[in-house]
Coordinates of C-alpha atoms and ligand atoms in Angstrom, one line a residue:
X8 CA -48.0 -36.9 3.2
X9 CA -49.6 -35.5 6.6
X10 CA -51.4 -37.9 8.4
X11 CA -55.3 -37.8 8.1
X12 CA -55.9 -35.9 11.1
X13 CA -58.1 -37.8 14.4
X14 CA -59.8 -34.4 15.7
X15 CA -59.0 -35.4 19.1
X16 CA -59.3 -32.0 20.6
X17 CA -59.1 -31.6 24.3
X18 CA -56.7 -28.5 25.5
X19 CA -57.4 -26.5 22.3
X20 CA -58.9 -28.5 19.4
X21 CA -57.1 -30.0 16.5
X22 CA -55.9 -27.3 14.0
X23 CA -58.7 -27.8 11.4
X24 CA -61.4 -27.7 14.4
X25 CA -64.3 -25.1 14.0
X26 CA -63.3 -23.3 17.1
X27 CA -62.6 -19.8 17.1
X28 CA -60.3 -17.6 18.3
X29 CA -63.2 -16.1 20.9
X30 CA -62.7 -12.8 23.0
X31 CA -63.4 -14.8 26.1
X32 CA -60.0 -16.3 25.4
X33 CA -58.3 -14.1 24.6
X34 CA -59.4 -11.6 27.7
X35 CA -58.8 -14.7 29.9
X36 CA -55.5 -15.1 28.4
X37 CA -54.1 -11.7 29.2
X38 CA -55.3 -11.5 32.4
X39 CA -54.2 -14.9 33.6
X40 CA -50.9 -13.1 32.1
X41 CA -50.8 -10.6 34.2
X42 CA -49.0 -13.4 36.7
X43 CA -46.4 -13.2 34.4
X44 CA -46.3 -9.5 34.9
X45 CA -45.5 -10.1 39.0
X46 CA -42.9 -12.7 38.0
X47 CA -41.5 -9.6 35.3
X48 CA -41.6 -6.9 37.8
X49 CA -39.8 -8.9 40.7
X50 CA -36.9 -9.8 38.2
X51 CA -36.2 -6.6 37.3
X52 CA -36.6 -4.5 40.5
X53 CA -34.4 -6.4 42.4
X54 CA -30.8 -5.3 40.2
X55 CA -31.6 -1.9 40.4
X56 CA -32.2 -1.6 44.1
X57 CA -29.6 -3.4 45.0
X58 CA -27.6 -1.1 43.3
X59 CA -28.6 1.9 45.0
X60 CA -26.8 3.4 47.8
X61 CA -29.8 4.4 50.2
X62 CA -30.9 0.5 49.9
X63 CA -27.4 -0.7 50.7
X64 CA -26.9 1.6 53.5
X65 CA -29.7 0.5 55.3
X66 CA -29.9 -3.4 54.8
X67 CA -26.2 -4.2 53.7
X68 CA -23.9 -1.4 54.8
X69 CA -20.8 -3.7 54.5
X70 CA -21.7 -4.1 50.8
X71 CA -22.3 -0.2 50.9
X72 CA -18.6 0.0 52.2
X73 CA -17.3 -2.1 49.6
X74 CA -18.4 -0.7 46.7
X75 CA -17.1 3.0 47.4
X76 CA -13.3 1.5 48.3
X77 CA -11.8 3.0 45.2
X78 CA -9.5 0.0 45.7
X79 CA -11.8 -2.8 45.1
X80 CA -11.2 -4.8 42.3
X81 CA -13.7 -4.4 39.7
X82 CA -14.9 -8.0 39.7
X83 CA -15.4 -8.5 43.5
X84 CA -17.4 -5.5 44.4
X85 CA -21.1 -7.1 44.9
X86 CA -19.7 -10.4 46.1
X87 CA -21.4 -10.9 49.5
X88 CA -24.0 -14.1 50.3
X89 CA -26.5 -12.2 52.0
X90 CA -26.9 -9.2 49.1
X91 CA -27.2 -12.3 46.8
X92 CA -30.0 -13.9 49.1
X93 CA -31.7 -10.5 48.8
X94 CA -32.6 -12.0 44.9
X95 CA -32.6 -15.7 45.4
X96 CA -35.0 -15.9 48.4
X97 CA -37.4 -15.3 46.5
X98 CA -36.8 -18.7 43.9
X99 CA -36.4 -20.9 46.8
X100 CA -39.9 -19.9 48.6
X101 CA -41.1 -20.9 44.7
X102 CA -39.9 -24.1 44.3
X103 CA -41.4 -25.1 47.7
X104 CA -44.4 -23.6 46.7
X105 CA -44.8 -24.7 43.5
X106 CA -45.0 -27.9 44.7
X107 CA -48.4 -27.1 46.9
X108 CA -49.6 -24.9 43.9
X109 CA -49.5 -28.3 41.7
X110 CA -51.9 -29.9 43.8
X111 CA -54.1 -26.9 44.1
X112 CA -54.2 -26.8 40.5
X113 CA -55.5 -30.2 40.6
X114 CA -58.2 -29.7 43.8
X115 CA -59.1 -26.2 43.5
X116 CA -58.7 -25.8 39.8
X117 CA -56.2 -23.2 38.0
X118 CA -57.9 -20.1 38.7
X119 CA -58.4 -20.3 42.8
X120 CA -54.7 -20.9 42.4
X121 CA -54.1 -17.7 40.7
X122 CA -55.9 -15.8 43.1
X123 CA -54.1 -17.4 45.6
X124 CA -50.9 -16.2 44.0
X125 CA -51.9 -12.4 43.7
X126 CA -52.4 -12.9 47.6
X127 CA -49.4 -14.1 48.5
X128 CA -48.1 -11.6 45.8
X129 CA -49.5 -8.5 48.1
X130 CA -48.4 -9.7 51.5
X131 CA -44.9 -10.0 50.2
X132 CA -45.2 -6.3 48.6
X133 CA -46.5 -4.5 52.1
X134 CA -43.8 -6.2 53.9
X135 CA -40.9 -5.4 51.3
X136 CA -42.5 -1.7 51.1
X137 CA -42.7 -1.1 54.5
X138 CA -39.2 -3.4 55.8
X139 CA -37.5 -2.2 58.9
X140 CA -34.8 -4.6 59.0
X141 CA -33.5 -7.3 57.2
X142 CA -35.7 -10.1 57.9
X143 CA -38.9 -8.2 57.4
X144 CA -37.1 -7.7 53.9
X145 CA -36.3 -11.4 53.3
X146 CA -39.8 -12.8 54.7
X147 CA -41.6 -10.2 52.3
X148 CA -39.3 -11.6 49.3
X149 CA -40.3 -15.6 50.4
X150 CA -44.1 -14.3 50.2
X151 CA -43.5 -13.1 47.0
X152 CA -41.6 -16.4 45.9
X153 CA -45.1 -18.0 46.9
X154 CA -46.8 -16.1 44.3
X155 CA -44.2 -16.5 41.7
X156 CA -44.6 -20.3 42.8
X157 CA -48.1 -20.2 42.5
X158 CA -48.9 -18.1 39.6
X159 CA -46.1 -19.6 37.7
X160 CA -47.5 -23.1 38.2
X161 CA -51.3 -21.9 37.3
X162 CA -50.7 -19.2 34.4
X163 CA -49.1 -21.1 31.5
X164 CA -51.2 -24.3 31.8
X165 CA -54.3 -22.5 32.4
X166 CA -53.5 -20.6 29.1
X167 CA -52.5 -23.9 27.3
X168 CA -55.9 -25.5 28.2
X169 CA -58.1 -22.7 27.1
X170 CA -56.4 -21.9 23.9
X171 CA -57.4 -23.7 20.5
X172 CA -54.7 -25.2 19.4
X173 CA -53.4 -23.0 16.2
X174 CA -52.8 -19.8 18.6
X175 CA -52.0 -21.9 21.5
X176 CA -47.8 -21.1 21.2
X177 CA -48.9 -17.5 20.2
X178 CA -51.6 -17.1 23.5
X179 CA -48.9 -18.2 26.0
X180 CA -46.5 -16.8 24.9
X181 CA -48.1 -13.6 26.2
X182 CA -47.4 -15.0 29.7
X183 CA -43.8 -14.3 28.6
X184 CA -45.0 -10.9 27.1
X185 CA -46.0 -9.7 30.4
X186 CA -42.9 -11.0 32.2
X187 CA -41.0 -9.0 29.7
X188 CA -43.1 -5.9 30.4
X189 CA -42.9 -6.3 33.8
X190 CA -39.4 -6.4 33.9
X191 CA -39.2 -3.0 31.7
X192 CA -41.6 -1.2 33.8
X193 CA -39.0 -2.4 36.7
X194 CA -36.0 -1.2 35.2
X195 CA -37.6 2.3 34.4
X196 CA -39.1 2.3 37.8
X197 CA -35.5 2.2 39.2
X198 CA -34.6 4.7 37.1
X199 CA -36.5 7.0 38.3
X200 CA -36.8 6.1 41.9
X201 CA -32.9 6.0 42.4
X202 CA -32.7 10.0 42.1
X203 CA -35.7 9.6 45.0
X204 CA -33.9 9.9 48.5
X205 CA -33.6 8.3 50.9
X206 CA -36.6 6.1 50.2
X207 CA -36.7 5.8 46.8
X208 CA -36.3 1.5 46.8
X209 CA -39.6 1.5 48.7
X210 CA -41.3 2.9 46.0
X211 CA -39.7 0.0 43.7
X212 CA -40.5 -2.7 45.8
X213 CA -44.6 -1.4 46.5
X214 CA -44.7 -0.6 43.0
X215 CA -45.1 -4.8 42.3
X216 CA -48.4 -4.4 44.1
X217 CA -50.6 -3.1 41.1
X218 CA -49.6 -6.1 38.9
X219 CA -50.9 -8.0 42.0
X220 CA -54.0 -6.2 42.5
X221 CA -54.5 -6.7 38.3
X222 CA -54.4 -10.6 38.8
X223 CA -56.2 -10.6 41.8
X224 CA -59.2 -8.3 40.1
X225 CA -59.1 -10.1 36.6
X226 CA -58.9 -13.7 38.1
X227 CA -62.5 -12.7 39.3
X228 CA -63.6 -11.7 36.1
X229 CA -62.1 -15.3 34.3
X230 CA -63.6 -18.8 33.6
X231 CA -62.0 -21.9 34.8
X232 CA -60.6 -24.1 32.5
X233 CA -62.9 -27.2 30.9
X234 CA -60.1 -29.8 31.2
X235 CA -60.1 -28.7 35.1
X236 CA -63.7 -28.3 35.7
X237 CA -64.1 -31.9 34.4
X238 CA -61.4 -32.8 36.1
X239 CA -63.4 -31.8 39.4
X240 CA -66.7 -33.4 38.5
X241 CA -68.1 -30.6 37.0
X242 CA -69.4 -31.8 34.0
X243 CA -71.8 -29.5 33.0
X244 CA -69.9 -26.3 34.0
X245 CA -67.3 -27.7 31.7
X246 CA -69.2 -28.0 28.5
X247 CA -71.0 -24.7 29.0
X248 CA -68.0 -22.8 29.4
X249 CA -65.9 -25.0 26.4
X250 CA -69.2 -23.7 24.1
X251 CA -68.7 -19.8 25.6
X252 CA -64.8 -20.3 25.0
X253 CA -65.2 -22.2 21.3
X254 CA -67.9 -19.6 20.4
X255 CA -69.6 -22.9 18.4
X256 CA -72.2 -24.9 19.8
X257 CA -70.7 -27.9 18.3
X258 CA -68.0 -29.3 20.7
X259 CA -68.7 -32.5 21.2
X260 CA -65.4 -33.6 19.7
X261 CA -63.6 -31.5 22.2
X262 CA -65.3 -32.4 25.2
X263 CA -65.8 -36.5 24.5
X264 CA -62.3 -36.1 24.0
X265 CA -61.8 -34.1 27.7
X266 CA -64.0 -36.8 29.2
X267 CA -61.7 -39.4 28.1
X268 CA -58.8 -38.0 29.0
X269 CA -60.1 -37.1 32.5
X270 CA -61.5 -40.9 32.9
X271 CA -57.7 -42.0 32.5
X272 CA -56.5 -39.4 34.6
X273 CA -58.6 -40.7 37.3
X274 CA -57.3 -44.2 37.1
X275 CA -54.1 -42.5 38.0
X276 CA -53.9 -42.5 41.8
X277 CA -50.8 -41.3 42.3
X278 CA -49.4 -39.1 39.4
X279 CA -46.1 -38.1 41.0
X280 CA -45.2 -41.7 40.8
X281 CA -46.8 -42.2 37.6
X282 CA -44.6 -39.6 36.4
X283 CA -42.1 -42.3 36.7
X284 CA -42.8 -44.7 34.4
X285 CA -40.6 -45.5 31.6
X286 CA -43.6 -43.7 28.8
X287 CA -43.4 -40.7 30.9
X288 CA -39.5 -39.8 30.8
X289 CA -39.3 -38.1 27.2
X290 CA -42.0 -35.4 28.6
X291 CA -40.2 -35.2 31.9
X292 CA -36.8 -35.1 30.9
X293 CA -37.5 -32.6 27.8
X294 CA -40.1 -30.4 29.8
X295 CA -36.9 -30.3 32.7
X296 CA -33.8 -29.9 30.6
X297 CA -35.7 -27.0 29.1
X298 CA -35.9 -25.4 32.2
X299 CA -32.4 -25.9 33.2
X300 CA -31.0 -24.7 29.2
X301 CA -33.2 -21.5 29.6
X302 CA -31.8 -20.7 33.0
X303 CA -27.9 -21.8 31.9
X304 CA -28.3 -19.4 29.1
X305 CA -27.1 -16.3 31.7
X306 CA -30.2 -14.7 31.1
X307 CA -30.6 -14.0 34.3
X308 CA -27.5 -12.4 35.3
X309 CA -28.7 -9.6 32.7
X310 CA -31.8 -9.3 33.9
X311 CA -31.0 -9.4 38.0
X312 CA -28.0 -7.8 37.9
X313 CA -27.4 -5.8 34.5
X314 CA -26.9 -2.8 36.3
X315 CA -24.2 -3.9 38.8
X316 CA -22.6 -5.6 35.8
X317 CA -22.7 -2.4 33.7
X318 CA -21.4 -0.7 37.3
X319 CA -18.6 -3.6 37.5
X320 CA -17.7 -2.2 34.1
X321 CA -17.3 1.2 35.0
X322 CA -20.0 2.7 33.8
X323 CA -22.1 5.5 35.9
X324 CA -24.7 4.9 38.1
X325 CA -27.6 5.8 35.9
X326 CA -26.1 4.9 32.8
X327 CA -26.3 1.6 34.0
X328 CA -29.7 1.8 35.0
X329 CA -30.6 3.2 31.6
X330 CA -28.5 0.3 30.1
X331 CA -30.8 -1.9 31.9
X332 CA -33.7 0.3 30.3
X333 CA -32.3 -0.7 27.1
X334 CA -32.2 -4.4 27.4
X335 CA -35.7 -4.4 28.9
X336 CA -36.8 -2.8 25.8
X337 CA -35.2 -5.0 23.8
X338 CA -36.6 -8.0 25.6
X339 CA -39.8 -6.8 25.5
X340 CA -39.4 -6.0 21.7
X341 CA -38.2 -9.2 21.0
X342 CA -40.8 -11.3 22.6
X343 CA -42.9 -10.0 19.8
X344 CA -41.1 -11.8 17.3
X345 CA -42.2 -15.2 19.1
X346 CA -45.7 -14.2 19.5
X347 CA -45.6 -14.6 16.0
X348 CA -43.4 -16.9 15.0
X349 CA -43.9 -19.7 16.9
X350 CA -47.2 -21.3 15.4
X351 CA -45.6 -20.5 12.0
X352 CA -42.1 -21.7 11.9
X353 CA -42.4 -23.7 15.0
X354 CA -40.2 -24.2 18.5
X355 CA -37.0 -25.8 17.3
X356 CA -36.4 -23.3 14.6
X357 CA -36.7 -20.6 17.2
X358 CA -34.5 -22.1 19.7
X359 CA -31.9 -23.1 17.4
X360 CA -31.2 -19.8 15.3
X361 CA -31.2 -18.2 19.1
X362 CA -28.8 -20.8 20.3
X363 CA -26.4 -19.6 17.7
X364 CA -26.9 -15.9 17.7
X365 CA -26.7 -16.7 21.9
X366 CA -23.6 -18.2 21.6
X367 CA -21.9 -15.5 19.4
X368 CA -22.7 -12.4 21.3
X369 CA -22.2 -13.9 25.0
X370 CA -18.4 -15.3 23.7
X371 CA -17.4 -11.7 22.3
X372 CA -18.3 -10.2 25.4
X373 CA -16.4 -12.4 27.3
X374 CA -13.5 -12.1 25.1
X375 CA -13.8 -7.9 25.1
X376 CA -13.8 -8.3 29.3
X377 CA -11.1 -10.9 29.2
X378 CA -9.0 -8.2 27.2
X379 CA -10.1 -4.8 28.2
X380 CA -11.7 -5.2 31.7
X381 CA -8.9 -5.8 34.7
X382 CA -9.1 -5.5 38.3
X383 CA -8.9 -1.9 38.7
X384 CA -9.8 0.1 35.4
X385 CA -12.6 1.4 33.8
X386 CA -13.6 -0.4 30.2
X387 CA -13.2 2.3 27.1
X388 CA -15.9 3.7 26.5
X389 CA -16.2 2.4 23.1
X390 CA -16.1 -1.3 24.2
X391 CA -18.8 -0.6 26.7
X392 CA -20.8 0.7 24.0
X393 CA -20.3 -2.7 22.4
X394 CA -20.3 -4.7 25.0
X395 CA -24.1 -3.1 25.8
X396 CA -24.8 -3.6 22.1
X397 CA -23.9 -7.7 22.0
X398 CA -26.0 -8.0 25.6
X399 CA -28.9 -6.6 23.8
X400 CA -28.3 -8.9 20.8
X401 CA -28.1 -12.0 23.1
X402 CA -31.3 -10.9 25.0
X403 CA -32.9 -10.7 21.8
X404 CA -32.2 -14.4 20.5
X405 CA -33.3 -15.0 24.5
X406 CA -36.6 -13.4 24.1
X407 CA -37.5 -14.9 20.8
X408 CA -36.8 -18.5 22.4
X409 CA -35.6 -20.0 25.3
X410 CA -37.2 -17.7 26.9
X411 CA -41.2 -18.1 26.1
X412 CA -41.0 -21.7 25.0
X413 CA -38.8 -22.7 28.5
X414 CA -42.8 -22.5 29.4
X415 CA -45.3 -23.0 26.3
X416 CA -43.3 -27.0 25.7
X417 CA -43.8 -27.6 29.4
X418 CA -47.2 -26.9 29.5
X419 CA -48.2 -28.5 25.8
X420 CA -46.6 -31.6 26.2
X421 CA -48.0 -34.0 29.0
X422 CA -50.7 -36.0 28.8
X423 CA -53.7 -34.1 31.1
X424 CA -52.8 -37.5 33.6
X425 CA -49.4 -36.2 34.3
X426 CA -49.7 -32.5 33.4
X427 CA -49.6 -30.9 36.4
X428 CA -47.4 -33.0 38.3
X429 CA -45.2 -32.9 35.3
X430 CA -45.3 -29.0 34.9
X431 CA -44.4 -29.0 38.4
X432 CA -41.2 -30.2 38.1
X433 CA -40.3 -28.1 35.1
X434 CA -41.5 -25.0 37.0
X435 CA -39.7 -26.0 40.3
X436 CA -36.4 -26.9 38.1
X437 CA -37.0 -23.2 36.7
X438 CA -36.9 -21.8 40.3
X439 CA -33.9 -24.2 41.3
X440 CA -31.9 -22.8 38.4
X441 CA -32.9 -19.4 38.8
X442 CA -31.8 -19.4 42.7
X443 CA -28.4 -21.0 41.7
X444 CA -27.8 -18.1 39.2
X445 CA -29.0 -15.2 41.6
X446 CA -27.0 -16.8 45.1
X447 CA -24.1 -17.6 42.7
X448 CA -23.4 -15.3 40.1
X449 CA -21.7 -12.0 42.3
X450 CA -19.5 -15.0 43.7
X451 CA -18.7 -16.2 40.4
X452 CA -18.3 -13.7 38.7
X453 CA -15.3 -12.6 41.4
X454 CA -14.3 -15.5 40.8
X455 CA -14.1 -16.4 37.5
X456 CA -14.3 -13.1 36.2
X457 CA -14.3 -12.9 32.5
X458 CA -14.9 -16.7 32.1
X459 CA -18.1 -16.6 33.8
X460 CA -19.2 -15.8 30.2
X461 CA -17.3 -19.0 28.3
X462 CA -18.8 -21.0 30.7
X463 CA -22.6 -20.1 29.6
X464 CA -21.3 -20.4 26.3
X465 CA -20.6 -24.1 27.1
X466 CA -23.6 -24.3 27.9
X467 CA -25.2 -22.8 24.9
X468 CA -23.8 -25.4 22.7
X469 CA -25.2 -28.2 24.9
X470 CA -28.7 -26.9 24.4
X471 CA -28.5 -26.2 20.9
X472 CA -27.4 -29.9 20.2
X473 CA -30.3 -31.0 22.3
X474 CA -32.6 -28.5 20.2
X475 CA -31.2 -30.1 17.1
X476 CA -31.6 -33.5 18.0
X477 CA -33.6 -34.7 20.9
X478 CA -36.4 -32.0 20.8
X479 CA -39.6 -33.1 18.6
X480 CA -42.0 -29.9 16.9
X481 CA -45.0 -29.1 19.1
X482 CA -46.3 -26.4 16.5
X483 CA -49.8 -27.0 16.2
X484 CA -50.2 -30.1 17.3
X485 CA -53.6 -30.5 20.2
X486 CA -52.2 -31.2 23.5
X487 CA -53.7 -34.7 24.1
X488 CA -52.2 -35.7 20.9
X489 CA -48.7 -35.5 21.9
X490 CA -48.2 -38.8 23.0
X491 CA -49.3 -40.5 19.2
X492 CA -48.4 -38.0 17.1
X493 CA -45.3 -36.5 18.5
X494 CA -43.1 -38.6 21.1
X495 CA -44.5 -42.3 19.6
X496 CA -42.8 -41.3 16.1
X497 CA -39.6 -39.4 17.4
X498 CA -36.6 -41.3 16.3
X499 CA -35.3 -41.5 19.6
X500 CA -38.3 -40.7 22.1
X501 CA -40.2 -43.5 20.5
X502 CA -38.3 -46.6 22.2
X503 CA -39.6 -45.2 25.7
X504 CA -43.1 -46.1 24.9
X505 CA -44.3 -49.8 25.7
X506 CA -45.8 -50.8 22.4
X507 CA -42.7 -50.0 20.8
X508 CA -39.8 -50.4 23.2
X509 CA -39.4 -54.0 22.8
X510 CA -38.6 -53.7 19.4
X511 CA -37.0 -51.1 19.4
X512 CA -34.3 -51.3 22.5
Ligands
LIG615 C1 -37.3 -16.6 32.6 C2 -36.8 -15.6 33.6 C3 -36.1 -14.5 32.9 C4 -37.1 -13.8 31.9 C5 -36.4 -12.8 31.1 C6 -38.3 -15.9 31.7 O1 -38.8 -16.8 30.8 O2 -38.0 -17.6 33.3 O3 -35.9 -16.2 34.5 O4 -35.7 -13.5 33.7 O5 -37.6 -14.8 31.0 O6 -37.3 -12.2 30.2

C-alpha cells in the first residue's frame, strides 16, 4: 500500500496538494527556458561552421588545406587541436563559471543569475559575429561558456522550484525542449548560411543573439522563486508570490514547509563541505554519474560534429548539413515524448528502454563503418542512408532520456541545504564531459576510427545497469521529500543515511 502521504510541499507541493498548474508558471517556465535555447543554439552552430570552407579559410587554413587533399584518409580529416578548441572553449569557460553562478544563485537568487547569463550570452555573440582573428573568436566562445555556465546553473532549478510537483518532470523538461529547438534552428541556420559567401558563419554565430535578448527581456518579466526569496530573508515576498504561483490562497503547507527547510539550510555554513558528508553521497554521486552517462552516450559528437561525420562519410557538403537538419528534427520531435512521459511512467523506465534502443543503433553503425567505411572511399550510398537512419534512432532514445532527465534528477533530488552546491557539481561535471568529447572526439575518431562507436557502446551498458539498479523513481515525489521517501528506503542508498547505517553496513 502507498504510504499515507505527509504534504510536505516545498519546491512544488505534494501530488495531492490543491495547487494548480497556474499560467504564472507556466510563462515563467518557458522563459526561464529560453536559457536552454542559448545552450541549444551554441551546440548546434558550431558543426556546421566548422565545416564550412569560408570559416576554415579564415581562422584554420591548415584544416582548410587538409580537408581538400583528395589523399587524406577519411578518418583524419578534422583532426587538429585548435579546430577542436573552436567547440570546447566554450565548456571549459562553463565549468569555471558555473561554479560562481552557484553562489549567485544562492546571494542574488536564480533569476539575477539568469540575467546575468543572457549578458554574458550577448558579449560572447558581438565578439564571435564580429571576430577578426582567432582569439577574438575564442574569447567570444569563453563569454558564451559564461552564459551556458550561468544559465545552465539557474534554469533547471529555478524551474524545479516553481513547479508543483505532478508537472514538475514535464515543466523542466522544457529546458531540454528549448535546447533541442535551439539546436534545430542552428542546424537550419547553417544550412542556409553556408551557400552565403564569404560571410555566411557570421550570420550563424550573431544569430545566437535573439535567444539571448529573449532571456534577457523575459527574465524581467519573471518572479523569483519562493524557496530563494526565503532563502534571502524575504519572507513576505516569498508567500505573496508562492499564493500568485499556486493560484490558492491556502499555502501554508507549502510555505511552513519552505521555512523549515530554509531554517536548516541556514544552520549549514558551509554547503560545499556539507556536501561531503556520508548522507549526502547517494544525491551527489547519482546527480554526477548522470551527468557523466549522458555525455558518454556520444550524443554530442552528433550534435557538434554530425556534419563533418556525415562529410567523413562521404557524403556532400549540404547533404550533411541537411543530415544534421534531420537529426535536429528528430531530437526536437523526440523530446516530446518525455514531456509526456516522464510524470506518467517515470525516469528509470525512460532511461532504460533508451539505454537499450541506444546501445543497438550506435553498435550497427559502428559495425556498418568498421565494414564499409576505409581510409580512402566513399560509404555506398545505401549504407549512408542507414547509417543516417540508426543516428536518428539513437538520437531519439537520447532525447526521450538521458537527455532531459541528465538535468530534471539533478535538480529534484537534493535537499534545498545542498541544492545548489550539489547541482553545481552535476552541471560542472556536464561541462567537463562535454569539453572532453568536443577537444577529443576529431582525435579519436582518427584514431580509433570505427571503434570510437563500440567504445560508447561500453558505455551504454554501464549506465543502463546503473539505471536498473542503483537509480531510485523521482516521479512525482515533492522535492523536500527525497531524502524520506526516496533515498532512506532504496535498498542500497539507504545504508548512507545515519539512522540507518549502523545497522545496515
Ligand atoms: C545535453 C547536450 C546535448 C543535448 C542534445 C543536452 O541535454 O546536455 O550536451 O547536446 O542535450 O539535445
Amino acid at each position: 500500500m502507498a504510504p499515507a502521504i505527509t504534504p510536505i510541499q516545498n519546491g512544488g507541493g505534494d501530488v495531492n496538494s490543491p495547487a494548480k498548474l497556474t499560467k504564472q508558471v507556466v510563462v515563467c517556465s518557458i522563459i526561464a527556458a529560453f536559457g536552454g535555447l542559448m545552450f541549444g543554439y551554441d551546440i548546434g552552430i558550431s558543426g556546421g561552421v566548422t565545416s564550412m570552407d569560408d570559416f576554415l579559410l579564415k581562422f584554420f587554413p591548415v584544416v582548410y588545406k587538409k580537408k581538400h587533399r583528395v589523399k587524406e584518409d577519411n578518418y583524419c580529416k578534422y583532426n587538429n587541436q585548435t579546430l577542436q578548441l573552436f567547440t570546447s572553449s566554450l565548456y571549459l569557460a562553463a565549468v569555471v563559471c558555473s561554479f560562481f553562478a552557484s553562489f549567485c544563485c544562492k546571494k542574488l537568487g536564480r533569476k539575477r543569475t539568469m540575467q546575468m547569463a543572457a549578458a554574458f550570452f550577448f558579449v560572447g555573440v558581438i565578439l564571435n559575429t564580429a571576430a577578426l582573428n582567432l582569439p577574438m573568436l575564442i574569447i567570444g566562445r569563453l563569454c558564451l561558456g559564461a552564459g551556458v555556465g550561468f544559465g545552465n546553473q539557474a534554469v533547471p532549478l529555478f524551474i524545479s522550484e516553481i513547479a508543483p510537483a505532478k508537472y514538475r518532470g514535464g515543466l523542466n523538461i522544457c529546458f531540454q525542449m528549448l535546447i533541442t529547438v535551439g539546436i534545430l534552428i542552428a542546424n537550419l541556420v547553417n544550412y542556409i548560411t553556408t551557400n552565403i559567401h564569404p560571410y555566411g558563419w557570421r550570420i550563424s554565430l550573431g544569430g545566437a543573439a535573439l535567444p539571448a535578448i529573449f532571456l534577457g527581456l523575459g527574465s524581467l518579466l519573471i518572479v523569483e522563486t519562493p524557496a530563494s526569496l526565503i532563502e534571502r530573508d524575504l519572507t513576505e515576498e516569498g508567500l505573496r508570490v508562492l499564493k500568485k504561483i499556486r493560484g490558492v490562497e491556502d499555502v501554508e503547507k507549502e510555505y511552513s514547509e519552505i521555512l523549515q527547510a530554509t531554517e536548516t539550510a541556514k544552520k549549514i555554513k558551509h554547503p560545499f563541505r556539507n556536501l561531503m558528508k556520508r548522507s549526502s553521497f547517494p544525491q551527489l554521486f547519482c546527480g554526477t554519474i548522470l551527468q557523466v552517462f549522458q555525455q558518454f552516450t556520444g550524443i554530442n559528437v552528433i550534435m557538434f560534429y554530425a556534419p563533418v561525420l556525415f562529410q567523413t562519410m562521404g557524403i556532400s557538403g549540404d547533404a550533411s548539413l541537411l543530415s544534421a537538419v534531420v537529426t535536429g528534427s528528430i531530437n526536437c520531435l523526440s523530446t516530446l515524448v518525455a514531456i509526456f512521459g516522464v510524470d506518467r511512467v517515470g525516469r528509470r523506465f525512460l532511461l532504460i528502454e533508451a539505454a537499450i534502443q541506444m546501445l543497438i543503433s550506435q553498435g550497427l553503425t559502428g559495425a556498418i563503418l568498421a565494414t564499409q567505411l576505409h581510409s580512402t572511399n566513399a560509404i555506398p550510398k545505401l549504407y549512408a542512408i542507414i547509417v543516417v537512419l540508426l543516428i536518428c534512432v539513437f538520437v531519439s532514445g537520447f532525447a526521450w532520456s538521458w537527455g532531459p532527465l541528465g538535468w530534471l534528477i539533478p535538480s529534484e533530488i537534493f535537499p534545498l541545504e545542498t541544492r545548489t552546491s550539489g547541482f553545481f557539481f552535476a552541471v560542472s561535471m556536464n561541462m567537463i564531459c562535454t569539453f572532453i568529447i568536443a577537444q577529443a572526439f576529431l582525435t579519436m575518431l582518427c584514431h580509433m576510427r570505427s571503434g570510437i562507436f563500440f567504445f560508447f557502446v561500453a558505455w551504454i551498458v554501464f549506465m543502463g545497469i546503473f539505471a536498473v539498479f542503483l537509480l531510485p523513481e523521482t516521479k512525482g515525489i515533492p522535492i523536500d521529500e527525497m531524502n524520506e521517501r526516496v533515498w532512506k528506503k532504496h535498498w542500497f542508498w539507504r545504508r548512507f543515511f545515519d539512522d540507518k547505517v549502523e545497522s545496515q553496513v
